[in-house]
mmCIF file of C-alpha atoms in Angstrom:
data_model
loop_
_atom_site.group_PDB
_atom_site.id
_atom_site.type_symbol
_atom_site.label_atom_id
_atom_site.label_comp_id
_atom_site.label_asym_id
_atom_site.label_seq_id
_atom_site.Cartn_x
_atom_site.Cartn_y
_atom_site.Cartn_z
ATOM 1 C CA UNK P 1 -26.834 12.542 -7.496
ATOM 2 C CA UNK P 2 -28.278 15.419 -10.375
ATOM 3 C CA UNK P 3 -28.590 17.869 -7.522
ATOM 4 C CA UNK P 4 -24.653 16.833 -6.141
ATOM 5 C CA UNK P 5 -23.195 17.181 -9.664
ATOM 6 C CA UNK P 6 -25.383 20.784 -10.310
ATOM 7 C CA UNK P 7 -23.729 21.835 -7.026
ATOM 8 C CA UNK P 8 -20.519 20.726 -8.151
ATOM 9 C CA UNK P 9 -20.823 22.098 -11.573
ATOM 10 C CA UNK P 10 -22.014 25.734 -9.879
ATOM 11 C CA UNK P 11 -18.722 25.486 -7.506
ATOM 12 C CA UNK P 12 -16.465 24.737 -10.420
ATOM 13 C CA UNK P 13 -17.498 27.992 -12.440
ATOM 14 C CA UNK P 14 -17.358 29.700 -9.334
ATOM 15 C CA UNK P 15 -13.942 29.102 -8.489
ATOM 16 C CA UNK P 16 -13.064 29.502 -12.110
ATOM 17 C CA UNK P 17 -14.341 33.105 -11.795
ATOM 18 C CA UNK P 18 -12.622 33.709 -8.783
ATOM 19 C CA UNK P 19 -9.275 32.715 -10.296
ATOM 20 C CA UNK P 20 -9.811 35.005 -13.306
ATOM 21 C CA UNK P 21 -10.458 37.785 -11.098
ATOM 22 C CA UNK P 22 -7.310 36.904 -9.003
ATOM 23 C CA UNK P 23 -5.259 37.291 -12.027
ATOM 24 C CA UNK P 24 -4.367 34.180 -12.664
ATOM 25 C CA UNK P 25 -3.977 32.341 -15.886
ATOM 26 C CA UNK P 26 -6.464 30.085 -16.084
ATOM 27 C CA UNK P 27 -6.962 27.026 -18.859
ATOM 28 C CA UNK P 28 -10.490 26.243 -20.628
ATOM 29 C CA UNK P 29 -13.216 25.178 -18.487
ATOM 30 C CA UNK P 30 -13.173 21.646 -18.889
ATOM 31 C CA UNK P 31 -9.247 21.347 -18.223
ATOM 32 C CA UNK P 32 -9.982 23.478 -15.026
ATOM 33 C CA UNK P 33 -12.572 21.558 -13.765
ATOM 34 C CA UNK P 34 -10.350 18.520 -14.131
ATOM 35 C CA UNK P 35 -7.795 20.170 -12.359
ATOM 36 C CA UNK P 36 -9.444 21.308 -9.786
ATOM 37 C CA UNK P 37 -10.956 17.588 -9.183
ATOM 38 C CA UNK P 38 -7.755 16.142 -9.278
ATOM 39 C CA UNK P 39 -6.301 18.611 -6.706
ATOM 40 C CA UNK P 40 -9.735 17.887 -4.543
ATOM 41 C CA UNK P 41 -9.077 14.066 -4.376
ATOM 42 C CA UNK P 42 -5.535 14.183 -4.300
ATOM 43 C CA UNK P 43 -5.513 14.092 -0.053
ATOM 44 C CA UNK P 44 -7.722 11.221 0.103
ATOM 45 C CA UNK P 45 -5.836 9.074 -2.670
ATOM 46 C CA UNK P 46 -2.688 9.805 -0.527
ATOM 47 C CA UNK P 47 -4.517 8.496 2.519
ATOM 48 C CA UNK P 48 -5.844 5.668 0.778
ATOM 49 C CA UNK P 49 -2.624 4.472 -0.596
ATOM 50 C CA UNK P 50 -1.176 3.972 3.150
ATOM 51 C CA UNK P 51 -3.824 1.458 4.517
ATOM 52 C CA UNK P 52 -2.474 -1.812 4.904
ATOM 53 C CA UNK P 53 -5.770 -3.678 4.387
ATOM 54 C CA UNK P 54 -6.811 -2.108 0.812
ATOM 55 C CA UNK P 55 -6.067 -4.388 -2.258
ATOM 56 C CA UNK P 56 -3.025 -4.648 -4.022
ATOM 57 C CA UNK P 57 -4.747 -3.892 -7.273
ATOM 58 C CA UNK P 58 -6.267 -1.072 -5.883
ATOM 59 C CA UNK P 59 -3.254 0.042 -4.160
ATOM 60 C CA UNK P 60 -1.152 -0.003 -7.507
ATOM 61 C CA UNK P 61 -3.614 1.243 -9.246
ATOM 62 C CA UNK P 62 -3.682 4.380 -6.733
ATOM 63 C CA UNK P 63 -0.003 4.333 -7.072
ATOM 64 C CA UNK P 64 -0.072 4.882 -11.126
ATOM 65 C CA UNK P 65 -2.309 7.758 -10.518
ATOM 66 C CA UNK P 66 -0.467 9.581 -7.822
ATOM 67 C CA UNK P 67 2.981 11.143 -8.899
ATOM 68 C CA UNK P 68 6.117 9.818 -7.136
ATOM 69 C CA UNK P 69 7.008 12.585 -5.013
ATOM 70 C CA UNK P 70 3.508 12.674 -3.278
ATOM 71 C CA UNK P 71 3.589 9.140 -2.166
ATOM 72 C CA UNK P 72 4.790 8.034 1.380
ATOM 73 C CA UNK P 73 7.086 5.578 1.892
ATOM 74 C CA UNK P 74 6.047 2.104 2.916
ATOM 75 C CA UNK P 75 6.190 1.078 6.708
ATOM 76 C CA UNK P 76 8.871 -1.079 7.736
ATOM 77 C CA UNK P 77 8.408 -4.733 7.953
ATOM 78 C CA UNK P 78 9.047 -4.673 11.299
ATOM 79 C CA UNK P 79 6.078 -3.160 12.703
ATOM 80 C CA UNK P 80 4.696 -2.340 16.142
ATOM 81 C CA UNK P 81 1.973 -5.633 15.866
ATOM 82 C CA UNK P 82 4.594 -7.666 15.179
ATOM 83 C CA UNK P 83 6.916 -6.444 18.105
ATOM 84 C CA UNK P 84 4.083 -7.132 20.191
ATOM 85 C CA UNK P 85 4.029 -10.920 19.524
ATOM 86 C CA UNK P 86 1.891 -10.509 16.292
ATOM 87 C CA UNK P 87 1.864 -12.993 13.466
ATOM 88 C CA UNK P 88 2.395 -12.053 9.880
ATOM 89 C CA UNK P 89 1.834 -14.143 6.734
ATOM 90 C CA UNK P 90 4.448 -16.401 5.017
ATOM 91 C CA UNK P 91 6.337 -14.651 2.193
ATOM 92 C CA UNK P 92 6.186 -17.703 0.081
ATOM 93 C CA UNK P 93 2.826 -18.877 1.268
ATOM 94 C CA UNK P 94 1.540 -15.254 -0.275
ATOM 95 C CA UNK P 95 3.277 -15.780 -3.630
ATOM 96 C CA UNK P 96 1.358 -19.381 -3.650
ATOM 97 C CA UNK P 97 -1.994 -17.311 -2.626
ATOM 98 C CA UNK P 98 -2.212 -19.504 0.353
ATOM 99 C CA UNK P 99 -2.827 -17.967 4.184
ATOM 100 C CA UNK P 100 -0.258 -19.074 6.599
ATOM 101 C CA UNK P 101 0.649 -16.890 9.477
ATOM 102 C CA UNK P 102 3.661 -17.509 11.425
ATOM 103 C CA UNK P 103 5.913 -15.575 13.820
ATOM 104 C CA UNK P 104 9.120 -16.641 12.126
ATOM 105 C CA UNK P 105 11.252 -14.692 10.018
ATOM 106 C CA UNK P 106 14.767 -14.839 8.581
ATOM 107 C CA UNK P 107 17.296 -13.266 10.211
ATOM 108 C CA UNK P 108 19.004 -12.118 6.586
ATOM 109 C CA UNK P 109 16.171 -10.687 4.955
ATOM 110 C CA UNK P 110 13.473 -10.479 7.794
ATOM 111 C CA UNK P 111 10.783 -11.976 5.347
ATOM 112 C CA UNK P 112 8.359 -14.144 7.366
ATOM 113 C CA UNK P 113 8.103 -17.827 6.610
ATOM 114 C CA UNK P 114 5.704 -20.535 7.975
ATOM 115 C CA UNK P 115 7.312 -24.117 9.128
ATOM 116 C CA UNK P 116 6.923 -25.433 5.977
ATOM 117 C CA UNK P 117 9.372 -22.938 4.330
ATOM 118 C CA UNK P 118 11.963 -22.509 7.109
ATOM 119 C CA UNK P 119 15.151 -24.054 7.098
ATOM 120 C CA UNK P 120 16.282 -23.845 10.941
ATOM 121 C CA UNK P 121 20.191 -23.906 11.460
ATOM 122 C CA UNK P 122 21.739 -25.086 14.771
ATOM 123 C CA UNK P 123 24.290 -23.437 17.200
ATOM 124 C CA UNK P 124 27.259 -23.851 15.129
ATOM 125 C CA UNK P 125 25.824 -22.518 11.882
ATOM 126 C CA UNK P 126 24.599 -25.901 10.514
ATOM 127 C CA UNK P 127 21.499 -25.953 8.495
ATOM 128 C CA UNK P 128 18.939 -28.360 9.934
ATOM 129 C CA UNK P 129 16.341 -29.525 7.502
ATOM 130 C CA UNK P 130 12.414 -29.841 8.809
ATOM 131 C CA UNK P 131 10.831 -32.867 8.118
ATOM 132 C CA UNK P 132 14.156 -34.703 7.168
ATOM 133 C CA UNK P 133 13.605 -38.620 7.673
ATOM 134 C CA UNK P 134 17.090 -39.692 6.253
ATOM 135 C CA UNK P 135 18.415 -38.825 10.030
ATOM 136 C CA UNK P 136 16.748 -41.257 11.434
ATOM 137 C CA UNK P 137 17.715 -44.909 11.230
#
């Protein structure tokens, strides 16, 4: 690691000398190296924000680091995997930190719901409750 940081230091100094030679107004060496490092990792951060399998805490931290104009919009909830018969996690179970996968979604908002959180509607629009024992008898 010492060799890597030594090479990085020399590269930073060389880039500052080149910038000065081009007539650019270059800040102090420490600030210049900080800006250079930010510019070098920005593309990697943008790519990592787009990953769907990254933990939410890491994604939210990356969104804090990147300016809002550089964050790409999220993909819509109707992804190709869902259209091909894939299953997604129930939105309400996700809030309770349980993992229930379902293929059912709300027609109004598109949120995925497991059978425990679903309320079905009949053909005439009436709501049919799931597991309602009061109807039998």
